[in-house]
Amino acid sequence: MTKFDEATQAIRIDETAYDVCLDPGYAIGGPLNGGYLMAVILRAAVDASPFEHPVSTTAQFLKAPAPGPARVEVERLKAGRTVAFMRARLVQGGVTQIECLITTATLADVSPAYAEEPGYVMPRPEDCLKLPDPKPESGMTLNAQMELLFDPPTVGWLRGAPTGRPESRAYFRMAEPQDPDPYVLALAVDALPPVVFSAGARGWAPTVDLTWHLRALPAPGLLTLIGSGRLVSDGWFDEEIEVRDSRGRLVAQSRQLARVGRG
Amino acid sequence: MTKFDEATQAIRIDETAYDVCLDPGYAIGGPLNGGYLMAVILRAAVDASPFEHPVSTTAQFLKAPAPGPARVEVERLKAGRTVAFMRARLVQGGVTQIECLITTATLADVSPAYAEEPGYVMPRPEDCLKLPDPKPESGMTLNAQMELLFDPPTVGWLRGAPTGRPESRAYFRMAEPQDPDPYVLALAVDALPPVVFSAGARGWAPTVDLTWHLRALPAPGLLTLIGSGRLVSDGWFDEEIEVRDSRGRLVAQSRQLARVGRG
């Protein structure tokens, strides 16, 4: 069991409740990372489902839960022959923190009938950039859990040279060697700095809701995260992440709606 | 009040329940159109929310409700200063048919800070194609409610010449004159024939879940629907619709996960 497996563990209490312990090692400043929290919730929801994979997950981020014990409450809304619909909520101190709808199924590892080619060719990993380690007082403990190698222009904002478009692209893997799986993908779809940083925005950009789809089971190796946004307006922006595995196959697609920071 | 306003009306019973009457005029064969059903649910959810607009909607399509009376049950999960999180479910005969998470806010009509240009230039409406009227016995009553003018290659599948890619593009307006609003957009994001028809698939392609975001309030006039998909694999496909208003502004983005038909 890897550290990530352990940090996302959900202990079954009964058919509808799981105990979890939110790990302070996945913090982004004060709050915990939304992708990590989704991974925790998905452990419980998939365990309670008759199928193996979370093919669709929507999370509404109502509150920012604190590290420590919490509970995942699950409800099986309907289970059919190939698909089950689940509801899951992360509860802490009696208050719902995150509300989810999750669709589960069992994906087979087959050749796709149609697959769009990647819309962007990444530079080689050795030509990509790591971000500097965050200061300990920043509370960015998440960074130590994963390795991100950025397409250089998309971190130009760090040295005052944003590209002017919402975008962020990087290779991704867990710091502790571990093959990517659906839970790692839940982390990956919320792992990049907000795409609006490249459009010149700064500061805390809270996710309001996020939906991601698991499209195929990832092969071992580096993941590629291609992040973009189409509209920044009235304090809102969309962030879309496409995740491809080491074979170049599309394994996850996400879109989140978030608020532009005032930093 | 237009016919569509009437067909999507939700009558408040109390804080948590609304009576609705599902209109047989929005059928696609046997079942009712998913976009129409979302519009009905959104009427109730927005009424029960302190804000004016459904900025994010996720729907899980558990069952296919029948025309006639039904109920929308709503629950306000959290209401903050700028955003409220709602849960809503369409119930018929005591059984949940559709389960939703809806985020509401009040959008202002402002100039965007960043707006991606449309990725595709549509031909002029006069160079686009209408589909032939469905036969009465097909039960496709939805078609009479709206006018769709298709980008010709994307309906090549009708005459046995699919493009080979999942895609569908059309201008959209309601048949009865009505300015587009968020409820019309809910219909619009599920109004096109499945994008997989262009990739050679046929037959009933049921939506499993659909998430759409309202990004701006649409200007009067024709809407443009740009539909695509990235992966058709293991019987699943994604369908993404981008909706632009008559000013060319991005007003809605959707992604649905659906099953490939066996027709």
Coordinates of C-alpha atoms in Angstrom, one line a residue:
Chain A
M1 CA 0.0 0.0 0.0
T2 CA 1.5 3.3 -1.0
K3 CA 1.3 6.5 1.1
F4 CA -1.4 7.8 -1.3
D5 CA -3.4 4.6 -1.0
E6 CA -3.2 5.0 2.8
A7 CA -4.0 8.7 2.8
T8 CA -7.2 8.0 0.7
Q9 CA -8.3 4.9 2.6
A10 CA -12.0 4.6 3.5
I11 CA -13.0 2.1 6.2
R12 CA -16.5 0.6 5.8
I13 CA -18.7 1.1 8.8
D14 CA -21.9 -0.1 7.2
E15 CA -23.6 0.0 3.8
T16 CA -23.9 3.8 3.9
A17 CA -21.0 5.1 5.9
Y18 CA -17.2 5.0 5.7
D19 CA -14.6 6.5 8.1
V20 CA -11.7 8.4 6.6
C21 CA -8.8 10.4 7.9
L22 CA -7.9 13.4 5.9
D23 CA -4.2 13.7 5.6
P24 CA -2.5 17.1 6.2
G25 CA 0.1 16.1 3.6
Y26 CA -2.3 17.2 0.8
A27 CA -2.8 20.8 1.7
I28 CA -2.6 23.8 -0.6
G29 CA -2.0 26.5 2.0
G30 CA -4.8 26.2 4.5
P31 CA -7.3 24.0 2.6
L32 CA -6.8 20.4 1.4
N33 CA -6.6 19.8 -2.3
G34 CA -9.9 19.1 -4.0
G35 CA -8.5 16.2 -6.1
Y36 CA -7.2 14.5 -3.0
L37 CA -10.6 14.9 -1.3
M38 CA -12.4 13.5 -4.4
A39 CA -10.0 10.5 -4.3
V40 CA -11.0 9.8 -0.7
I41 CA -14.7 10.1 -1.5
L42 CA -14.3 7.8 -4.5
R43 CA -12.7 5.1 -2.4
A44 CA -15.9 4.8 -0.4
A45 CA -18.3 5.3 -3.4
V46 CA -16.6 2.6 -5.5
D47 CA -16.4 0.2 -2.6
A48 CA -20.2 0.6 -2.1
S49 CA -20.9 0.2 -5.8
P50 CA -21.2 -3.1 -7.7
F51 CA -18.7 -1.8 -10.3
E52 CA -15.0 -1.2 -10.3
H53 CA -14.5 2.2 -11.8
P54 CA -15.8 5.8 -11.2
V55 CA -16.5 6.8 -14.8
S56 CA -18.1 10.1 -13.8
T57 CA -17.7 12.3 -10.7
T58 CA -19.2 15.6 -10.0
A59 CA -18.2 17.4 -6.8
Q60 CA -19.6 20.6 -5.3
F61 CA -17.1 22.1 -2.9
L62 CA -19.3 23.5 -0.1
K63 CA -16.7 23.9 2.6
A64 CA -13.0 23.3 3.1
P65 CA -12.7 20.3 5.5
A66 CA -9.8 20.2 7.9
P67 CA -7.2 17.4 8.2
G68 CA -8.3 14.6 10.5
P69 CA -11.2 12.3 10.9
A70 CA -14.3 12.6 8.6
R71 CA -17.0 10.4 7.2
V72 CA -18.2 9.6 3.7
E73 CA -21.9 8.9 3.5
V74 CA -22.9 6.9 0.4
E75 CA -26.2 6.2 -1.2
R76 CA -26.8 3.8 -4.1
L77 CA -29.4 5.6 -6.2
K78 CA -29.7 2.9 -8.9
A79 CA -27.7 0.0 -10.0
G80 CA -28.3 -1.4 -13.4
R81 CA -26.6 -4.1 -15.5
T82 CA -23.6 -2.0 -16.6
V83 CA -23.9 1.3 -14.6
A84 CA -24.6 2.3 -11.0
F85 CA -25.5 5.8 -9.9
M86 CA -24.2 6.8 -6.5
R87 CA -24.5 9.8 -4.2
A88 CA -21.7 10.5 -1.8
R89 CA -20.9 13.3 0.7
L90 CA -18.0 14.1 2.8
V91 CA -19.1 15.0 6.3
Q92 CA -17.0 16.5 9.1
G93 CA -18.3 17.7 12.4
G94 CA -21.8 16.9 11.3
V95 CA -21.6 19.3 8.4
T96 CA -21.4 18.3 4.7
Q97 CA -18.2 19.6 3.2
I98 CA -18.4 18.1 -0.3
E99 CA -21.4 16.8 -2.2
C100 CA -20.9 14.3 -5.1
L101 CA -22.7 12.4 -7.7
I102 CA -20.7 9.5 -9.0
T103 CA -21.4 7.1 -11.8
T104 CA -19.6 3.7 -11.7
A105 CA -19.1 1.0 -14.3
T106 CA -16.4 -1.5 -15.1
L107 CA -14.2 -0.4 -18.0
A108 CA -12.4 -3.0 -20.1
D109 CA -9.0 -2.3 -21.6
V110 CA -9.9 -2.4 -25.2
S111 CA -8.8 -0.5 -28.3
P112 CA -10.9 2.6 -28.9
A113 CA -13.3 2.7 -31.8
Y114 CA -12.4 6.4 -32.3
A115 CA -9.7 8.4 -30.5
E116 CA -9.0 12.1 -31.1
E117 CA -5.3 12.8 -31.5
P118 CA -3.8 15.0 -28.8
G119 CA -4.3 18.7 -29.7
Y120 CA -0.9 19.7 -28.4
V121 CA 2.6 18.1 -28.6
M122 CA 4.4 18.5 -25.3
P123 CA 8.2 19.1 -25.2
R124 CA 10.2 16.2 -23.9
P125 CA 10.2 15.8 -20.1
E126 CA 13.9 16.8 -19.9
D127 CA 13.0 20.1 -21.5
C128 CA 10.3 20.8 -19.0
L129 CA 10.5 22.8 -15.7
K130 CA 9.9 22.0 -12.1
L131 CA 8.5 24.7 -9.9
P132 CA 10.6 25.8 -7.0
D133 CA 9.8 24.0 -3.7
P134 CA 7.3 26.0 -1.7
K135 CA 8.4 27.6 1.6
P136 CA 7.4 25.4 4.6
E137 CA 5.4 28.3 6.0
S138 CA 3.2 28.3 2.9
G139 CA 1.5 25.1 3.9
M140 CA 1.7 23.8 0.4
T141 CA 2.4 20.2 1.5
L142 CA 0.7 18.8 -1.6
N143 CA 3.7 19.6 -3.7
A144 CA 5.9 17.0 -2.0
Q145 CA 3.4 14.2 -3.0
M146 CA 3.8 14.6 -6.7
E147 CA 6.2 15.5 -9.4
L148 CA 5.1 18.0 -12.0
L149 CA 7.3 18.9 -15.1
F150 CA 5.8 22.0 -16.7
D151 CA 5.8 23.0 -20.3
P152 CA 7.9 26.2 -19.8
P153 CA 5.7 28.9 -21.3
T154 CA 2.8 27.9 -19.1
V155 CA 4.7 28.7 -15.9
G156 CA 6.0 32.0 -17.4
W157 CA 3.7 33.8 -14.9
L158 CA 6.1 32.8 -12.1
R159 CA 8.7 35.2 -13.5
G160 CA 6.1 37.9 -14.5
A161 CA 5.6 36.6 -18.1
P162 CA 2.1 35.0 -18.3
T163 CA 1.2 33.8 -21.8
G164 CA -2.1 35.9 -21.7
R165 CA -4.3 32.8 -22.1
P166 CA -5.6 30.4 -19.4
E167 CA -3.4 27.4 -19.9
S168 CA -1.2 25.0 -17.9
R169 CA 0.5 21.8 -19.1
A170 CA 2.7 19.4 -17.3
Y171 CA 3.9 15.8 -16.9
F172 CA 2.6 14.3 -13.7
R173 CA 3.6 11.4 -11.5
M174 CA 3.4 10.5 -7.8
A175 CA 6.6 11.2 -5.8
E176 CA 6.4 7.8 -4.3
P177 CA 6.5 5.3 -7.2
Q178 CA 3.0 4.2 -8.0
D179 CA 1.2 3.3 -11.1
P180 CA -1.6 5.7 -12.0
D181 CA -5.1 4.4 -11.2
P182 CA -8.5 6.2 -11.1
Y183 CA -7.7 7.7 -7.6
V184 CA -4.4 9.1 -8.8
L185 CA -6.4 10.5 -11.8
A186 CA -8.8 12.2 -9.4
L187 CA -5.7 14.0 -7.9
A188 CA -4.3 14.7 -11.3
V189 CA -7.3 16.6 -12.6
D190 CA -6.9 19.1 -9.8
A191 CA -3.2 19.2 -9.5
L192 CA -2.1 22.1 -11.7
P193 CA -1.8 25.7 -10.6
P194 CA -5.0 27.5 -11.8
V195 CA -5.0 28.0 -15.5
V196 CA -5.9 31.7 -15.0
F197 CA -2.4 32.3 -13.6
S198 CA -1.3 32.2 -17.2
A199 CA -3.9 34.8 -18.1
G200 CA -2.5 37.2 -15.5
A201 CA -4.7 36.4 -12.5
R202 CA -3.2 35.7 -9.1
G203 CA -4.3 34.5 -5.7
W204 CA -6.5 31.8 -4.3
A205 CA -8.9 30.6 -7.0
P206 CA -11.4 28.3 -5.3
T207 CA -13.0 25.5 -7.2
V208 CA -16.8 25.8 -7.0
D209 CA -17.6 22.5 -8.7
L210 CA -15.7 20.0 -10.7
T211 CA -16.8 17.1 -13.0
W212 CA -14.4 14.6 -14.4
H213 CA -14.8 11.5 -16.5
L214 CA -12.6 8.4 -16.4
R215 CA -12.4 7.3 -20.0
A216 CA -9.8 4.5 -19.8
L217 CA -7.6 2.7 -17.3
P218 CA -4.2 4.4 -17.4
A219 CA -1.0 2.5 -18.4
P220 CA 2.0 2.7 -16.0
G221 CA 4.3 5.7 -16.5
L222 CA 4.1 9.5 -16.7
L223 CA 0.7 11.2 -17.2
T224 CA 0.4 14.3 -19.3
L225 CA -2.0 17.0 -18.1
I226 CA -3.2 19.5 -20.7
G227 CA -5.1 22.4 -19.0
S228 CA -7.0 25.2 -20.6
G229 CA -9.9 27.6 -20.2
R230 CA -12.2 29.3 -22.6
L231 CA -13.8 32.2 -20.7
V232 CA -12.8 34.4 -17.8
S233 CA -15.8 36.6 -17.0
D234 CA -17.5 38.2 -14.1
G235 CA -15.1 36.6 -11.6
W236 CA -15.7 33.1 -13.0
F237 CA -13.5 30.8 -15.1
D238 CA -13.6 27.3 -16.5
E239 CA -10.6 25.0 -16.2
E240 CA -10.5 22.0 -18.4
I241 CA -7.9 19.2 -18.0
E242 CA -7.3 16.4 -20.4
V243 CA -5.2 13.6 -19.0
R244 CA -3.3 11.2 -21.3
D245 CA -1.3 8.2 -20.2
S246 CA 2.2 7.1 -21.3
R247 CA 0.6 5.5 -24.4
G248 CA -0.9 8.8 -25.3
R249 CA -4.4 7.6 -24.6
L250 CA -7.1 9.9 -23.3
V251 CA -7.7 8.6 -19.8
A252 CA -9.5 11.4 -18.1
Q253 CA -11.4 14.7 -18.9
S254 CA -12.4 17.3 -16.4
R255 CA -14.0 20.7 -16.3
Q256 CA -14.2 22.8 -13.2
L257 CA -15.9 26.1 -12.6
A258 CA -13.9 28.3 -10.2
R259 CA -13.7 31.9 -9.0
V260 CA -10.8 34.2 -10.0
G261 CA -8.6 35.1 -7.0
R262 CA -8.3 38.7 -5.8
G263 CA -4.7 38.2 -4.8
Chain B
M1 CA -45.5 32.9 -21.4
T2 CA -44.3 30.8 -24.3
K3 CA -45.2 27.2 -24.9
F4 CA -41.7 26.2 -23.7
D5 CA -42.1 28.3 -20.5
E6 CA -45.4 26.6 -19.9
A7 CA -44.0 23.1 -20.6
T8 CA -41.2 23.6 -18.1
Q9 CA -43.3 25.3 -15.4
A10 CA -42.7 24.2 -11.8
I11 CA -45.4 25.0 -9.2
R12 CA -44.1 25.5 -5.7
I13 CA -45.8 23.3 -3.1
D14 CA -43.5 24.1 -0.3
E15 CA -39.8 24.8 0.3
T16 CA -38.7 21.5 -0.9
A17 CA -41.3 20.3 -3.5
Y18 CA -42.6 21.5 -6.8
D19 CA -45.3 20.0 -9.0
V20 CA -44.5 19.7 -12.7
C21 CA -46.3 18.2 -15.7
L22 CA -44.0 16.6 -18.3
D23 CA -45.1 17.6 -21.8
P24 CA -45.4 14.8 -24.4
G25 CA -44.3 17.4 -27.0
Y26 CA -40.6 16.9 -26.0
A27 CA -40.3 13.2 -26.8
I28 CA -37.5 11.6 -28.8
G29 CA -39.2 8.4 -29.7
G30 CA -40.4 6.9 -26.4
P31 CA -38.4 8.9 -23.9
L32 CA -38.5 12.6 -23.2
N33 CA -35.5 14.7 -24.2
G34 CA -32.9 15.0 -21.4
G35 CA -32.4 18.7 -22.0
Y36 CA -36.1 19.4 -21.6
L37 CA -36.1 17.4 -18.4
M38 CA -33.2 19.4 -17.1
A39 CA -35.0 22.7 -17.9
V40 CA -38.0 21.5 -15.8
I41 CA -35.8 20.6 -12.9
L42 CA -33.9 23.9 -13.1
R43 CA -37.1 25.9 -12.9
A44 CA -37.7 24.4 -9.5
A45 CA -34.1 24.6 -8.3
V46 CA -33.6 28.2 -9.3
D47 CA -36.9 29.2 -7.7
A48 CA -35.8 27.6 -4.5
S49 CA -32.4 29.3 -4.7
P50 CA -31.5 32.8 -3.6
F51 CA -29.7 33.4 -6.9
E52 CA -31.0 33.9 -10.4
H53 CA -29.0 31.6 -12.7
P54 CA -28.0 27.9 -12.8
V55 CA -24.3 28.3 -13.4
S56 CA -23.6 24.5 -13.2
T57 CA -25.9 21.5 -13.6
T58 CA -25.1 17.8 -13.4
A59 CA -27.8 15.3 -14.1
Q60 CA -27.7 11.6 -13.7
F61 CA -30.3 9.9 -15.9
L62 CA -31.5 7.0 -13.8
K63 CA -34.8 6.3 -15.5
A64 CA -36.8 7.7 -18.4
P65 CA -39.9 9.5 -16.9
A66 CA -43.2 9.4 -18.8
P67 CA -45.2 12.4 -19.9
G68 CA -47.6 13.6 -17.2
P69 CA -47.4 14.8 -13.6
A70 CA -44.2 14.5 -11.6
R71 CA -42.5 16.2 -8.7
V72 CA -39.2 18.0 -8.3
E73 CA -37.7 17.7 -4.8
V74 CA -35.1 20.3 -4.0
E75 CA -32.7 20.7 -1.1
R76 CA -30.6 23.8 -0.5
L77 CA -27.2 22.3 0.5
K78 CA -25.5 25.6 1.2
A79 CA -26.1 29.2 0.3
G80 CA -23.2 31.7 0.5
R81 CA -22.8 35.3 -0.5
T82 CA -22.4 34.7 -4.2
V83 CA -23.1 31.0 -4.8
A84 CA -25.7 28.5 -3.6
F85 CA -25.4 24.7 -3.9
M86 CA -28.7 22.8 -4.6
R87 CA -29.7 19.2 -4.9
A88 CA -32.7 18.4 -7.0
R89 CA -34.4 15.2 -8.1
L90 CA -37.2 14.5 -10.5
V91 CA -39.6 11.9 -8.9
Q92 CA -42.4 10.1 -10.6
G93 CA -44.5 7.4 -9.1
G94 CA -42.4 7.6 -6.0
V95 CA -39.3 6.7 -7.9
T96 CA -36.4 9.1 -8.6
Q97 CA -35.9 9.5 -12.4
I98 CA -33.2 12.1 -12.6
E99 CA -30.8 13.2 -9.8
C100 CA -29.1 16.6 -10.1
L101 CA -26.5 18.8 -8.4
I102 CA -27.0 22.4 -9.3
T103 CA -24.9 25.5 -8.5
T104 CA -26.7 28.8 -8.7
A105 CA -25.3 32.4 -8.8
T106 CA -26.3 35.6 -10.4
L107 CA -24.4 36.4 -13.5
A108 CA -23.8 40.0 -14.6
D109 CA -23.8 41.0 -18.3
V110 CA -20.2 42.2 -18.4
S111 CA -17.4 42.1 -20.9
P112 CA -15.2 39.1 -20.4
A113 CA -11.6 39.4 -19.1
Y114 CA -10.6 36.6 -21.5
A115 CA -12.6 34.9 -24.2
E116 CA -11.3 32.2 -26.5
E117 CA -12.3 32.7 -30.1
P118 CA -14.6 30.1 -31.6
G119 CA -12.6 27.1 -32.8
Y120 CA -14.7 26.7 -35.9
V121 CA -16.4 29.1 -38.4
M122 CA -19.9 28.0 -39.3
P123 CA -21.2 28.4 -42.8
R124 CA -24.0 31.0 -43.1
P125 CA -27.4 29.8 -41.9
E126 CA -28.7 29.9 -45.5
D127 CA -26.0 27.4 -46.5
C128 CA -27.0 25.0 -43.7
L129 CA -29.5 22.1 -43.8
K130 CA -32.7 21.2 -42.1
L131 CA -33.3 17.5 -41.3
P132 CA -36.4 16.0 -42.9
D133 CA -39.4 16.1 -40.6
P134 CA -39.7 12.8 -38.6
K135 CA -42.6 10.5 -39.4
P136 CA -45.4 10.9 -36.9
E137 CA -45.1 7.3 -35.8
S138 CA -41.5 7.9 -34.8
G139 CA -42.7 9.8 -31.7
M140 CA -40.0 12.4 -32.3
T141 CA -42.2 15.3 -31.1
L142 CA -39.2 17.3 -29.9
N143 CA -38.3 18.3 -33.5
A144 CA -41.4 20.5 -33.9
Q145 CA -40.3 22.6 -30.9
M146 CA -37.1 23.8 -32.3
E147 CA -35.4 24.8 -35.6
L148 CA -32.0 23.3 -36.3
L149 CA -29.9 24.3 -39.3
F150 CA -27.0 21.9 -39.7
D151 CA -23.5 22.4 -41.0
P152 CA -23.9 20.0 -44.0
P153 CA -21.0 17.6 -43.5
T154 CA -22.1 16.8 -39.9
V155 CA -25.4 15.4 -41.2
G156 CA -23.7 13.4 -44.0
W157 CA -24.5 10.2 -42.0
L158 CA -28.2 10.7 -43.0
R159 CA -27.3 9.8 -46.6
G160 CA -24.7 7.2 -45.6
A161 CA -21.7 9.5 -45.6
P162 CA -20.5 10.1 -42.0
T163 CA -17.4 12.2 -41.6
G164 CA -15.7 9.5 -39.5
R165 CA -15.4 11.8 -36.5
P166 CA -17.9 12.4 -33.6
E167 CA -19.2 15.9 -34.5
S168 CA -22.4 17.8 -35.0
R169 CA -22.9 21.5 -35.6
A170 CA -26.0 23.5 -36.0
Y171 CA -27.8 26.8 -35.5
F172 CA -30.6 26.6 -33.0
R173 CA -33.7 28.5 -32.1
M174 CA -37.1 27.7 -30.6
A175 CA -39.8 27.2 -33.2
E176 CA -42.1 29.5 -31.3
P177 CA -40.3 32.9 -31.2
Q178 CA -38.6 33.2 -27.8
D179 CA -35.3 34.8 -26.7
P180 CA -32.8 32.2 -25.5
D181 CA -32.5 32.1 -21.7
P182 CA -30.8 29.5 -19.3
Y183 CA -33.7 27.1 -19.7
V184 CA -33.5 27.2 -23.5
L185 CA -29.8 26.6 -23.1
A186 CA -30.5 23.5 -21.0
L187 CA -32.5 22.2 -24.0
A188 CA -29.9 23.3 -26.5
V189 CA -27.0 21.3 -24.9
D190 CA -28.9 18.1 -25.5
A191 CA -30.7 19.0 -28.7
L192 CA -28.3 17.6 -31.4
P193 CA -28.4 14.1 -32.8
P194 CA -25.6 12.1 -31.0
V195 CA -22.2 13.2 -32.2
V196 CA -21.3 9.5 -32.7
F197 CA -23.7 9.3 -35.7
S198 CA -21.0 11.2 -37.6
A199 CA -18.5 8.5 -36.5
G200 CA -20.6 5.8 -38.1
A201 CA -22.7 4.7 -35.0
R202 CA -26.5 4.4 -35.2
G203 CA -29.3 3.8 -32.8
W204 CA -30.5 5.0 -29.5
A205 CA -27.5 6.5 -27.6
P206 CA -28.7 7.0 -24.1
T207 CA -27.1 9.8 -22.0
V208 CA -25.8 8.4 -18.7
D209 CA -24.9 11.8 -17.2
L210 CA -24.5 15.3 -18.4
T211 CA -22.9 18.4 -16.9
W212 CA -23.3 21.8 -18.3
H213 CA -22.2 25.3 -17.3
L214 CA -24.0 28.5 -18.0
R215 CA -21.2 31.0 -18.7
A216 CA -23.0 34.1 -19.8
L217 CA -26.6 35.3 -20.4
P218 CA -27.4 34.8 -24.1
A219 CA -28.2 37.7 -26.4
P220 CA -31.4 37.4 -28.4
G221 CA -31.1 35.6 -31.8
L222 CA -29.8 32.4 -33.1
L223 CA -27.6 30.1 -31.0
T224 CA -24.7 28.2 -32.5
L225 CA -24.1 24.6 -31.2
I226 CA -20.7 23.1 -31.8
G227 CA -20.7 19.4 -30.8
S228 CA -17.7 17.1 -30.7
G229 CA -16.4 14.0 -29.0
R230 CA -12.9 12.8 -28.2
L231 CA -13.1 9.1 -27.5
V232 CA -15.5 6.3 -28.4
S233 CA -14.4 3.2 -26.5
D234 CA -15.8 0.2 -24.9
G235 CA -19.4 1.3 -25.7
W236 CA -18.9 4.7 -24.2
F237 CA -18.5 8.1 -25.8
D238 CA -18.2 11.7 -24.6
E239 CA -20.3 14.5 -26.3
E240 CA -19.2 18.0 -25.8
I241 CA -21.4 21.0 -26.8
E242 CA -20.2 24.6 -26.9
V243 CA -23.0 27.1 -27.3
R244 CA -22.4 30.6 -28.6
D245 CA -25.0 33.3 -28.8
S246 CA -25.7 35.7 -31.7
R247 CA -22.8 37.9 -30.6
G248 CA -20.5 34.9 -30.8
R249 CA -20.1 34.8 -27.0
L250 CA -19.6 31.5 -25.2
V251 CA -22.8 31.1 -23.2
A252 CA -22.8 27.4 -22.3
Q253 CA -20.4 24.4 -22.2
S254 CA -21.5 20.8 -21.7
R255 CA -20.1 17.4 -21.6
Q256 CA -22.1 14.2 -21.4
L257 CA -21.1 10.6 -21.1
A258 CA -23.3 8.3 -23.1
R259 CA -23.6 4.8 -24.4
V260 CA -23.1 3.9 -28.1
G261 CA -26.3 2.6 -29.6
R262 CA -26.6 -0.9 -31.0
G263 CA -28.9 0.1 -33.8

